[in-house]
GROMACS .gro file of N, CA and C in nm:
model
  540
    1MET      N    1   3.477   4.851   5.379
    1MET     CA    2   3.478   4.879   5.311
    1MET      C    3   3.665   4.954   5.303
    2GLU      N    4   3.691   4.939   5.191
    2GLU     CA    5   3.818   4.958   5.132
    2GLU      C    6   3.816   5.088   5.119
    3LYS      N    7   3.879   5.154   5.118
    3LYS     CA    8   3.910   5.315   5.075
    3LYS      C    9   3.975   5.305   4.910
    4ILE      N   10   3.921   5.409   4.854
    4ILE     CA   11   3.972   5.408   4.745
    4ILE      C   12   4.122   5.556   4.743
    5LYS      N   13   4.169   5.512   4.677
    5LYS     CA   14   4.352   5.502   4.663
    5LYS      C   15   4.391   5.465   4.542
    6SER      N   16   4.524   5.563   4.571
    6SER     CA   17   4.596   5.509   4.455
    6SER      C   18   4.628   5.591   4.341
    7THR      N   19   4.722   5.656   4.313
    7THR     CA   20   4.736   5.732   4.155
    7THR      C   21   4.858   5.830   4.147
    8THR      N   22   4.881   5.880   4.030
    8THR     CA   23   5.046   5.937   4.021
    8THR      C   24   4.959   6.113   4.036
    9VAL      N   25   5.081   6.114   4.072
    9VAL     CA   26   5.051   6.313   4.052
    9VAL      C   27   5.194   6.333   4.024
   10VAL      N   28   5.183   6.447   3.892
   10VAL     CA   29   5.329   6.526   3.882
   10VAL      C   30   5.345   6.640   3.847
   11ALA      N   31   5.399   6.740   3.907
   11ALA     CA   32   5.429   6.862   3.856
   11ALA      C   33   5.532   6.912   3.843
   12ILE      N   34   5.538   6.995   3.723
   12ILE     CA   35   5.684   7.049   3.639
   12ILE      C   36   5.700   7.174   3.660
   13LYS      N   37   5.820   7.233   3.706
   13LYS     CA   38   5.841   7.372   3.682
   13LYS      C   39   5.940   7.389   3.563
   14HIS      N   40   5.929   7.443   3.424
   14HIS     CA   41   6.038   7.438   3.334
   14HIS      C   42   6.016   7.578   3.270
   15GLU      N   43   6.135   7.674   3.233
   15GLU     CA   44   6.118   7.768   3.164
   15GLU      C   45   6.022   7.874   3.170
   16GLY      N   46   5.995   7.871   3.355
   16GLY     CA   47   5.888   7.996   3.342
   16GLY      C   48   5.754   7.931   3.328
   17GLN      N   49   5.727   7.818   3.340
   17GLN     CA   50   5.606   7.757   3.273
   17GLN      C   51   5.562   7.670   3.438
   18VAL      N   52   5.444   7.637   3.477
   18VAL     CA   53   5.451   7.550   3.592
   18VAL      C   54   5.279   7.440   3.528
   19ALA      N   55   5.348   7.296   3.504
   19ALA     CA   56   5.179   7.230   3.517
   19ALA      C   57   5.195   7.076   3.595
   20ILE      N   58   5.074   7.055   3.586
   20ILE     CA   59   5.015   6.969   3.727
   20ILE      C   60   4.975   6.875   3.665
   21GLY      N   61   4.984   6.740   3.710
   21GLY     CA   62   4.899   6.699   3.597
   21GLY      C   63   4.874   6.514   3.638
   22ALA      N   64   4.743   6.476   3.660
   22ALA     CA   65   4.721   6.305   3.723
   22ALA      C   66   4.690   6.263   3.593
   23ASP      N   67   4.695   6.124   3.635
   23ASP     CA   68   4.634   5.996   3.589
   23ASP      C   69   4.450   5.966   3.654
   24GLY      N   70   4.372   5.918   3.606
   24GLY     CA   71   4.259   5.906   3.640
   24GLY      C   72   4.208   5.762   3.736
   25GLN      N   73   4.314   5.684   3.731
   25GLN     CA   74   4.279   5.558   3.806
   25GLN      C   75   4.232   5.614   3.954
   26ALA      N   76   4.125   5.524   4.021
   26ALA     CA   77   4.125   5.493   4.170
   26ALA      C   78   4.085   5.343   4.180
   27THR      N   79   4.090   5.292   4.303
   27THR     CA   80   4.216   5.192   4.341
   27THR      C   81   4.138   5.159   4.472
   28MET      N   82   4.054   5.020   4.422
   28MET     CA   83   3.998   5.010   4.545
   28MET      C   84   4.063   4.853   4.564
   29GLY      N   85   4.128   4.841   4.712
   29GLY     CA   86   4.196   4.730   4.702
   29GLY      C   87   4.324   4.691   4.539
   30ASN      N   88   4.250   4.550   4.503
   30ASN     CA   89   4.351   4.574   4.406
   30ASN      C   90   4.267   4.512   4.280
   31THR      N   91   4.134   4.662   4.280
   31THR     CA   92   4.038   4.666   4.176
   31THR      C   93   4.030   4.746   4.077
   32ILE      N   94   4.020   4.781   3.972
   32ILE     CA   95   4.004   4.927   3.913
   32ILE      C   96   3.859   4.970   3.953
   33ALA      N   97   3.878   5.072   4.076
   33ALA     CA   98   3.681   5.123   4.105
   33ALA      C   99   3.690   5.233   3.978
   34LYS      N  100   3.759   5.310   3.973
   34LYS     CA  101   3.712   5.448   3.825
   34LYS      C  102   3.815   5.451   3.748
   35SER      N  103   3.828   5.488   3.571
   35SER     CA  104   3.919   5.513   3.514
   35SER      C  105   3.944   5.682   3.446
   36SER      N  106   3.841   5.751   3.528
   36SER     CA  107   3.857   5.920   3.452
   36SER      C  108   3.865   5.982   3.578
   37VAL      N  109   3.951   5.927   3.701
   37VAL     CA  110   3.878   6.025   3.843
   37VAL      C  111   3.952   6.169   3.805
   38ASN      N  112   3.939   6.302   3.848
   38ASN     CA  113   3.992   6.418   3.778
   38ASN      C  114   4.067   6.454   3.931
   39LYS      N  115   4.179   6.404   3.953
   39LYS     CA  116   4.179   6.473   4.077
   39LYS      C  117   4.313   6.596   4.123
   40ILE      N  118   4.239   6.666   3.975
   40ILE     CA  119   4.348   6.782   3.960
   40ILE      C  120   4.227   6.921   3.986
   41ARG      N  121   4.219   7.003   4.049
   41ARG     CA  122   4.156   7.120   4.053
   41ARG      C  123   4.222   7.317   4.045
   42LYS      N  124   4.190   7.346   3.994
   42LYS     CA  125   4.213   7.507   3.987
   42LYS      C  126   4.200   7.559   4.037
   43LEU      N  127   4.253   7.640   4.172
   43LEU     CA  128   4.170   7.716   4.227
   43LEU      C  129   4.243   7.927   4.221
   44GLN      N  130   4.151   7.976   4.274
   44GLN     CA  131   4.209   8.114   4.205
   44GLN      C  132   4.181   8.153   4.062
   45GLY      N  133   4.128   8.077   3.977
   45GLY     CA  134   4.097   8.191   3.872
   45GLY      C  135   4.235   8.061   3.781
   46GLY      N  136   4.255   7.935   3.845
   46GLY     CA  137   4.389   7.873   3.787
   46GLY      C  138   4.543   7.953   3.810
   47LYS      N  139   4.548   8.001   3.959
   47LYS     CA  140   4.657   8.088   3.947
   47LYS      C  141   4.725   7.958   4.077
   48ILE      N  142   4.644   7.928   4.149
   48ILE     CA  143   4.685   7.781   4.211
   48ILE      C  144   4.615   7.681   4.127
   49VAL      N  145   4.700   7.548   4.123
   49VAL     CA  146   4.628   7.430   4.075
   49VAL      C  147   4.712   7.327   4.226
   50THR      N  148   4.600   7.246   4.237
   50THR     CA  149   4.636   7.142   4.330
   50THR      C  150   4.580   7.038   4.241
   51GLY      N  151   4.700   6.930   4.329
   51GLY     CA  152   4.663   6.759   4.266
   51GLY      C  153   4.638   6.656   4.399
   52PHE      N  154   4.585   6.562   4.436
   52PHE     CA  155   4.620   6.485   4.539
   52PHE      C  156   4.594   6.365   4.502
   53ALA      N  157   4.664   6.258   4.577
   53ALA     CA  158   4.661   6.133   4.573
   53ALA      C  159   4.632   6.090   4.777
   54GLY      N  160   4.585   5.930   4.728
   54GLY     CA  161   4.537   5.920   4.871
   54GLY      C  162   4.398   5.844   4.832
   55SER      N  163   4.371   5.880   4.993
   55SER     CA  164   4.201   5.837   4.996
   55SER      C  165   4.126   5.968   4.908
   56THR      N  166   4.034   5.955   4.830
   56THR     CA  167   3.999   6.025   4.753
   56THR      C  168   3.858   6.128   4.871
   57ALA      N  169   3.828   6.062   4.963
   57ALA     CA  170   3.744   6.190   5.026
   57ALA      C  171   3.779   6.225   5.131
   58ASP      N  172   3.961   6.176   5.155
   58ASP     CA  173   4.008   6.293   5.245
   58ASP      C  174   4.104   6.368   5.201
   59ALA      N  175   4.157   6.362   5.053
   59ALA     CA  176   4.147   6.426   4.923
   59ALA      C  177   4.062   6.543   4.981
   60PHE      N  178   3.938   6.549   4.954
   60PHE     CA  179   3.883   6.662   4.904
   60PHE      C  180   3.856   6.717   5.036
   61THR      N  181   3.853   6.699   5.182
   61THR     CA  182   3.850   6.776   5.309
   61THR      C  183   3.952   6.831   5.354
   62LEU      N  184   4.063   6.830   5.265
   62LEU     CA  185   4.231   6.836   5.260
   62LEU      C  186   4.231   6.946   5.189
   63LEU      N  187   4.179   6.955   5.027
   63LEU     CA  188   4.092   7.043   4.956
   63LEU      C  189   4.073   7.196   4.959
   64GLU      N  190   3.936   7.113   5.077
   64GLU     CA  191   3.787   7.220   5.094
   64GLU      C  192   3.952   7.304   5.235
   65LYS      N  193   4.000   7.248   5.293
   65LYS     CA  194   4.070   7.328   5.430
   65LYS      C  195   4.183   7.389   5.339
   66PHE      N  196   4.259   7.355   5.273
   66PHE     CA  197   4.371   7.432   5.185
   66PHE      C  198   4.316   7.582   5.147
   67GLU      N  199   4.175   7.577   5.095
   67GLU     CA  200   4.077   7.670   5.030
   67GLU      C  201   4.075   7.773   5.136
   68GLU      N  202   4.036   7.730   5.256
   68GLU     CA  203   3.969   7.797   5.347
   68GLU      C  204   4.150   7.854   5.405
   69LYS      N  205   4.245   7.772   5.373
   69LYS     CA  206   4.352   7.890   5.483
   69LYS      C  207   4.400   7.973   5.368
   70LEU      N  208   4.406   7.958   5.225
   70LEU     CA  209   4.416   8.063   5.086
   70LEU      C  210   4.331   8.176   5.138
   71GLY      N  211   4.181   8.143   5.148
   71GLY     CA  212   4.114   8.266   5.205
   71GLY      C  213   4.171   8.369   5.297
   72ALA      N  214   4.198   8.286   5.453
   72ALA     CA  215   4.297   8.348   5.565
   72ALA      C  216   4.396   8.441   5.516
   73TYR      N  217   4.464   8.397   5.465
   73TYR     CA  218   4.575   8.434   5.448
   73TYR      C  219   4.591   8.486   5.336
   74SER      N  220   4.555   8.549   5.201
   74SER     CA  221   4.528   8.664   5.135
   74SER      C  222   4.520   8.573   5.005
   75ASN      N  223   4.566   8.505   5.042
   75ASN     CA  224   4.582   8.364   4.905
   75ASN      C  225   4.755   8.365   4.866
   76ASN      N  226   4.781   8.364   4.991
   76ASN     CA  227   4.955   8.338   4.993
   76ASN      C  228   4.963   8.195   5.010
   77MET      N  229   5.003   8.159   4.888
   77MET     CA  230   5.036   7.950   4.865
   77MET      C  231   5.136   7.924   5.014
   78LYS      N  232   5.190   7.941   5.026
   78LYS     CA  233   5.329   7.885   5.103
   78LYS      C  234   5.250   7.916   5.235
   79ARG      N  235   5.233   8.049   5.238
   79ARG     CA  236   5.174   8.050   5.404
   79ARG      C  237   5.030   7.960   5.454
   80ALA      N  238   4.946   7.983   5.361
   80ALA     CA  239   4.842   7.830   5.354
   80ALA      C  240   4.908   7.704   5.429
   81ALA      N  241   4.963   7.649   5.313
   81ALA     CA  242   5.012   7.541   5.304
   81ALA      C  243   5.084   7.520   5.451
   82VAL      N  244   5.144   7.583   5.506
   82VAL     CA  245   5.193   7.582   5.618
   82VAL      C  246   5.102   7.553   5.748
   83GLU      N  247   5.012   7.640   5.726
   83GLU     CA  248   4.917   7.652   5.770
   83GLU      C  249   4.807   7.520   5.792
   84LEU      N  250   4.807   7.490   5.690
   84LEU     CA  251   4.770   7.340   5.646
   84LEU      C  252   4.821   7.202   5.714
   85ALA      N  253   4.884   7.236   5.705
   85ALA     CA  254   5.033   7.081   5.734
   85ALA      C  255   5.003   7.132   5.878
   86LYS      N  256   5.000   7.263   5.948
   86LYS     CA  257   5.033   7.214   6.149
   86LYS      C  258   4.880   7.217   6.142
   87GLU      N  259   4.776   7.205   6.126
   87GLU     CA  260   4.642   7.182   6.155
   87GLU      C  261   4.633   7.027   6.136
   88TRP      N  262   4.633   6.971   6.012
   88TRP     CA  263   4.638   6.861   5.962
   88TRP      C  264   4.748   6.720   6.073
   89ARG      N  265   4.822   6.782   6.111
   89ARG     CA  266   4.931   6.717   6.216
   89ARG      C  267   4.855   6.715   6.332
   90THR      N  268   4.817   6.861   6.393
   90THR     CA  269   4.738   6.851   6.487
   90THR      C  270   4.646   6.827   6.552
   91ASP      N  271   4.568   6.823   6.421
   91ASP     CA  272   4.344   6.795   6.440
   91ASP      C  273   4.360   6.645   6.450
   92ARG      N  274   4.233   6.634   6.559
   92ARG     CA  275   4.258   6.485   6.596
   92ARG      C  276   4.226   6.442   6.479
   93MET      N  277   4.055   6.500   6.438
   93MET     CA  278   4.023   6.430   6.273
   93MET      C  279   4.097   6.475   6.176
   94LEU      N  280   4.197   6.557   6.130
   94LEU     CA  281   4.261   6.558   6.045
   94LEU      C  282   4.357   6.477   6.032
   95SER      N  283   4.426   6.515   6.152
   95SER     CA  284   4.537   6.395   6.109
   95SER      C  285   4.539   6.225   6.087
   96LYS      N  286   4.411   6.187   6.068
   96LYS     CA  287   4.383   6.032   6.038
   96LYS      C  288   4.334   6.069   5.886
   97LEU      N  289   4.376   6.171   5.817
   97LEU     CA  290   4.392   6.170   5.674
   97LEU      C  291   4.438   6.099   5.653
   98GLU      N  292   4.435   6.044   5.472
   98GLU     CA  293   4.521   5.952   5.410
   98GLU      C  294   4.536   5.987   5.283
   99ALA      N  295   4.546   6.081   5.222
   99ALA     CA  296   4.648   6.181   5.132
   99ALA      C  297   4.699   6.246   5.151
  100MET      N  298   4.786   6.311   5.062
  100MET     CA  299   4.904   6.398   5.025
  100MET      C  300   4.800   6.492   4.887
  101MET      N  301   4.912   6.579   4.933
  101MET     CA  302   4.838   6.705   4.781
  101MET      C  303   5.024   6.782   4.764
  102ILE      N  304   4.974   6.810   4.623
  102ILE     CA  305   5.098   6.886   4.538
  102ILE      C  306   5.004   7.037   4.530
  103VAL      N  307   5.100   7.121   4.541
  103VAL     CA  308   5.008   7.281   4.536
  103VAL      C  309   5.115   7.339   4.458
  104ALA      N  310   5.052   7.429   4.354
  104ALA     CA  311   5.133   7.516   4.268
  104ALA      C  312   5.156   7.603   4.209
  105ASP      N  313   5.136   7.755   4.231
  105ASP     CA  314   5.137   7.813   4.177
  105ASP      C  315   5.251   7.866   4.060
  106ALA      N  316   5.251   7.983   3.995
  106ALA     CA  317   5.340   8.013   3.922
  106ALA      C  318   5.459   8.058   3.954
  107GLU      N  319   5.531   8.068   4.071
  107GLU     CA  320   5.661   8.061   4.130
  107GLU      C  321   5.691   7.925   4.233
  108ASP      N  322   5.579   7.853   4.300
  108ASP     CA  323   5.646   7.753   4.341
  108ASP      C  324   5.580   7.670   4.312
  109ILE      N  325   5.638   7.527   4.381
  109ILE     CA  326   5.554   7.420   4.364
  109ILE      C  327   5.605   7.295   4.537
  110LEU      N  328   5.466   7.316   4.563
  110LEU     CA  329   5.437   7.226   4.753
  110LEU      C  330   5.428   7.124   4.772
  111ILE      N  331   5.490   6.989   4.792
  111ILE     CA  332   5.439   6.874   4.845
  111ILE      C  333   5.390   6.945   5.008
  112ILE      N  334   5.227   6.869   5.050
  112ILE     CA  335   5.167   6.854   5.194
  112ILE      C  336   5.139   6.769   5.211
  113SER      N  337   5.179   6.734   5.345
  113SER     CA  338   5.175   6.589   5.363
  113SER      C  339   5.132   6.589   5.502
  114GLY      N  340   5.033   6.506   5.557
  114GLY     CA  341   4.972   6.469   5.733
  114GLY      C  342   5.084   6.434   5.804
  115THR      N  343   5.230   6.427   5.790
  115THR     CA  344   5.333   6.457   5.905
  115THR      C  345   5.387   6.564   5.909
  116GLY      N  346   5.297   6.703   5.907
  116GLY     CA  347   5.348   6.831   5.922
  116GLY      C  348   5.472   6.893   5.790
  117ASP      N  349   5.479   6.799   5.680
  117ASP     CA  350   5.569   6.823   5.623
  117ASP      C  351   5.503   6.932   5.485
  118VAL      N  352   5.622   7.046   5.457
  118VAL     CA  353   5.574   7.110   5.319
  118VAL      C  354   5.707   7.133   5.256
  119ILE      N  355   5.718   7.048   5.160
  119ILE     CA  356   5.844   7.037   5.123
  119ILE      C  357   5.835   7.134   4.911
  120GLU      N  358   5.930   7.186   4.965
  120GLU     CA  359   5.930   7.279   4.810
  120GLU      C  360   6.092   7.128   4.689
  121PRO      N  361   6.017   7.076   4.658
  121PRO     CA  362   6.096   6.975   4.562
  121PRO      C  363   6.233   7.015   4.508
  122ASP      N  364   6.323   6.938   4.488
  122ASP     CA  365   6.437   7.034   4.374
  122ASP      C  366   6.395   7.003   4.261
  123MET      N  367   6.484   7.092   4.192
  123MET     CA  368   6.445   7.073   3.994
  123MET      C  369   6.393   7.095   3.967
  124GLY      N  370   6.214   7.145   4.074
  124GLY     CA  371   6.084   7.187   4.015
  124GLY      C  372   6.069   7.086   3.998
  125ILE      N  373   6.047   7.006   4.064
  125ILE     CA  374   6.027   6.854   3.994
  125ILE      C  375   5.881   6.802   4.126
  126ALA      N  376   5.752   6.760   4.120
  126ALA     CA  377   5.683   6.710   4.268
  126ALA      C  378   5.591   6.579   4.199
  127THR      N  379   5.644   6.477   4.285
  127THR     CA  380   5.558   6.438   4.246
  127THR      C  381   5.489   6.321   4.390
  128ILE      N  382   5.341   6.249   4.368
  128ILE     CA  383   5.316   6.204   4.497
  128ILE      C  384   5.195   6.087   4.428
  129GLY      N  385   5.202   5.981   4.498
  129GLY     CA  386   5.109   5.845   4.481
  129GLY      C  387   5.235   5.739   4.419
  130SER      N  388   5.062   5.642   4.396
  130SER     CA  389   5.162   5.496   4.361
  130SER      C  390   5.271   5.500   4.312
  131GLY      N  391   5.240   5.597   4.205
  131GLY     CA  392   5.402   5.546   4.054
  131GLY      C  393   5.454   5.727   4.063
  132SER      N  394   5.470   5.747   4.200
  132SER     CA  395   5.555   5.903   4.203
  132SER      C  396   5.653   5.855   4.159
  133MET      N  397   5.758   5.756   4.173
  133MET     CA  398   5.869   5.722   4.133
  133MET      C  399   5.924   5.713   4.033
  134TYR      N  400   5.832   5.663   3.938
  134TYR     CA  401   5.845   5.625   3.818
  134TYR      C  402   5.812   5.732   3.732
  135ALA      N  403   5.727   5.806   3.754
  135ALA     CA  404   5.689   5.991   3.735
  135ALA      C  405   5.862   6.082   3.732
  136GLN      N  406   5.862   6.031   3.877
  136GLN     CA  407   6.001   6.160   3.868
  136GLN      C  408   6.132   6.121   3.797
  137SER      N  409   6.112   6.029   3.796
  137SER     CA  410   6.286   5.910   3.715
  137SER      C  411   6.290   5.986   3.574
  138ALA      N  412   6.138   6.017   3.535
  138ALA     CA  413   6.100   6.009   3.373
  138ALA      C  414   6.112   6.199   3.391
  139ALA      N  415   6.045   6.246   3.461
  139ALA     CA  416   6.051   6.374   3.477
  139ALA      C  417   6.207   6.433   3.484
  140ARG      N  418   6.310   6.426   3.573
  140ARG     CA  419   6.448   6.450   3.600
  140ARG      C  420   6.492   6.435   3.451
  141ALA      N  421   6.492   6.286   3.369
  141ALA     CA  422   6.505   6.222   3.245
  141ALA      C  423   6.560   6.339   3.157
  142LEU      N  424   6.397   6.428   3.177
  142LEU     CA  425   6.340   6.513   3.014
  142LEU      C  426   6.403   6.595   3.080
  143LYS      N  427   6.388   6.658   3.215
  143LYS     CA  428   6.464   6.837   3.171
  143LYS      C  429   6.555   6.818   3.194
  144LYS      N  430   6.677   6.685   3.226
  144LYS     CA  431   6.804   6.689   3.144
  144LYS      C  432   6.860   6.670   3.002
  145PHE      N  433   6.773   6.596   2.952
  145PHE     CA  434   6.769   6.523   2.805
  145PHE      C  435   6.700   6.620   2.732
  146ALA      N  436   6.545   6.642   2.769
  146ALA     CA  437   6.487   6.700   2.686
  146ALA      C  438   6.415   6.855   2.696
  147ALA      N  439   6.536   6.940   2.742
  147ALA     CA  440   6.477   7.084   2.774
  147ALA      C  441   6.464   7.155   2.668
  148ASN      N  442   6.395   7.127   2.601
  148ASN     CA  443   6.324   7.157   2.424
  148ASN      C  444   6.175   7.155   2.500
  149LEU      N  445   6.141   7.024   2.572
  149LEU     CA  446   5.985   7.025   2.588
  149LEU      C  447   5.924   7.143   2.656
  150THR      N  448   5.789   7.149   2.649
  150THR     CA  449   5.718   7.246   2.740
  150THR      C  450   5.680   7.143   2.903
  151ALA      N  451   5.700   7.261   3.002
  151ALA     CA  452   5.663   7.202   3.139
  151ALA      C  453   5.530   7.109   3.096
  152GLU      N  454   5.429   7.127   3.011
  152GLU     CA  455   5.305   7.035   3.003
  152GLU      C  456   5.325   6.900   2.947
  153GLU      N  457   5.397   6.930   2.837
  153GLU     CA  458   5.518   6.801   2.794
  153GLU      C  459   5.571   6.711   2.881
  154MET      N  460   5.643   6.747   2.941
  154MET     CA  461   5.749   6.741   3.029
  154MET      C  462   5.659   6.611   3.134
  155VAL      N  463   5.500   6.694   3.173
  155VAL     CA  464   5.390   6.656   3.256
  155VAL      C  465   5.357   6.512   3.185
  156LYS      N  466   5.300   6.519   3.066
  156LYS     CA  467   5.245   6.390   2.992
  156LYS      C  468   5.343   6.285   2.988
  157GLU      N  469   5.447   6.295   2.942
  157GLU     CA  470   5.592   6.281   2.921
  157GLU      C  471   5.601   6.149   3.002
  158SER      N  472   5.585   6.186   3.170
  158SER     CA  473   5.614   6.148   3.309
  158SER      C  474   5.490   6.047   3.344
  159LEU      N  475   5.382   6.077   3.310
  159LEU     CA  476   5.298   6.029   3.358
  159LEU      C  477   5.270   5.916   3.202
  160THR      N  478   5.254   5.922   3.129
  160THR     CA  479   5.308   5.809   2.998
  160THR      C  480   5.371   5.708   3.053
  161ILE      N  481   5.512   5.743   3.090
  161ILE     CA  482   5.604   5.599   3.176
  161ILE      C  483   5.557   5.606   3.249
  162ALA      N  484   5.490   5.666   3.340
  162ALA     CA  485   5.456   5.586   3.479
  162ALA      C  486   5.348   5.446   3.504
  163ALA      N  487   5.269   5.534   3.412
  163ALA     CA  488   5.111   5.397   3.389
  163ALA      C  489   5.162   5.302   3.306
  164ASP      N  490   5.285   5.314   3.232
  164ASP     CA  491   5.367   5.224   3.131
  164ASP      C  492   5.420   5.101   3.211
  165ILE      N  493   5.469   5.140   3.405
  165ILE     CA  494   5.529   5.059   3.415
  165ILE      C  495   5.408   5.058   3.570
  166CYS      N  496   5.338   5.147   3.624
  166CYS     CA  497   5.238   5.120   3.758
  166CYS      C  498   5.110   5.096   3.792
  167ILE      N  499   5.111   4.965   3.830
  167ILE     CA  500   4.917   4.893   3.823
  167ILE      C  501   4.850   4.979   3.859
  168TYR      N  502   4.919   5.128   3.934
  168TYR     CA  503   4.801   5.180   4.004
  168TYR      C  504   4.777   5.313   3.940
  169THR      N  505   4.874   5.303   3.745
  169THR     CA  506   4.862   5.466   3.723
  169THR      C  507   4.816   5.401   3.558
  170ASN      N  508   4.720   5.536   3.587
  170ASN     CA  509   4.661   5.451   3.367
  170ASN      C  510   4.693   5.569   3.314
  171HIS      N  511   4.629   5.536   3.238
  171HIS     CA  512   4.664   5.687   3.054
  171HIS      C  513   4.602   5.771   3.065
  172ASN      N  514   4.454   5.763   3.103
  172ASN     CA  515   4.377   5.886   3.132
  172ASN      C  516   4.435   6.046   3.205
  173VAL      N  517   4.489   6.075   3.105
  173VAL     CA  518   4.573   6.176   3.244
  173VAL      C  519   4.471   6.329   3.174
  174ILE      N  520   4.502   6.412   3.337
  174ILE     CA  521   4.438   6.491   3.310
  174ILE      C  522   4.541   6.645   3.367
  175ILE      N  523   4.605   6.748   3.272
  175ILE     CA  524   4.679   6.810   3.335
  175ILE      C  525   4.640   6.955   3.230
  176GLU      N  526   4.672   7.053   3.363
  176GLU     CA  527   4.703   7.185   3.329
  176GLU      C  528   4.792   7.308   3.400
  177LYS      N  529   4.767   7.388   3.341
  177LYS     CA  530   4.863   7.514   3.346
  177LYS      C  531   4.886   7.540   3.421
  178VAL      N  532   4.951   7.660   3.546
  178VAL     CA  533   4.874   7.733   3.599
  178VAL      C  534   4.907   7.865   3.516
  179ASN      N  535   4.806   7.945   3.581
  179ASN     CA  536   4.805   8.125   3.528
  179ASN      C  537   4.897   8.214   3.581
  180LYS      N  538   4.921   8.316   3.485
  180LYS     CA  539   5.007   8.369   3.605
  180LYS      C  540   4.954   8.508   3.638
   0.00000   0.00000   0.00000
């Protein structure tokens, strides 16, 4: 059985605001399995927001592990991300998971991968998933040439542009703002 995957997730920090959004498409092989999947989760009362791309079951496993790490490290997002990445890379079962995560709080945006990477992206823009390069290009242009937009508006427009180009990304967008 083929795994369900493919999506675009974007997080942007702009003018003191942080927003993260994703499209709703889940793809199984070359078929759309569902068009309204929620790939964004709020943690800690919305003070931390996550988005995931890749195999859905794997992403939920990682989300649970990330929540455990947050609890173990007093809700310190950076420390929890590093500890998750270390465990993800070295644990026999976790190392087989095929997903990526973006985690964001009011101060930082991080990309966490199964290779042990915890990346704090340039320009306050993080993207993952099949349409990530389209969304990143759009977000960079919006930050440079449409700085009057809010972080939430930039996320929406970036995802819209990605959905117009990427066949694995749709226009059913969910966006959450990080609470301070």
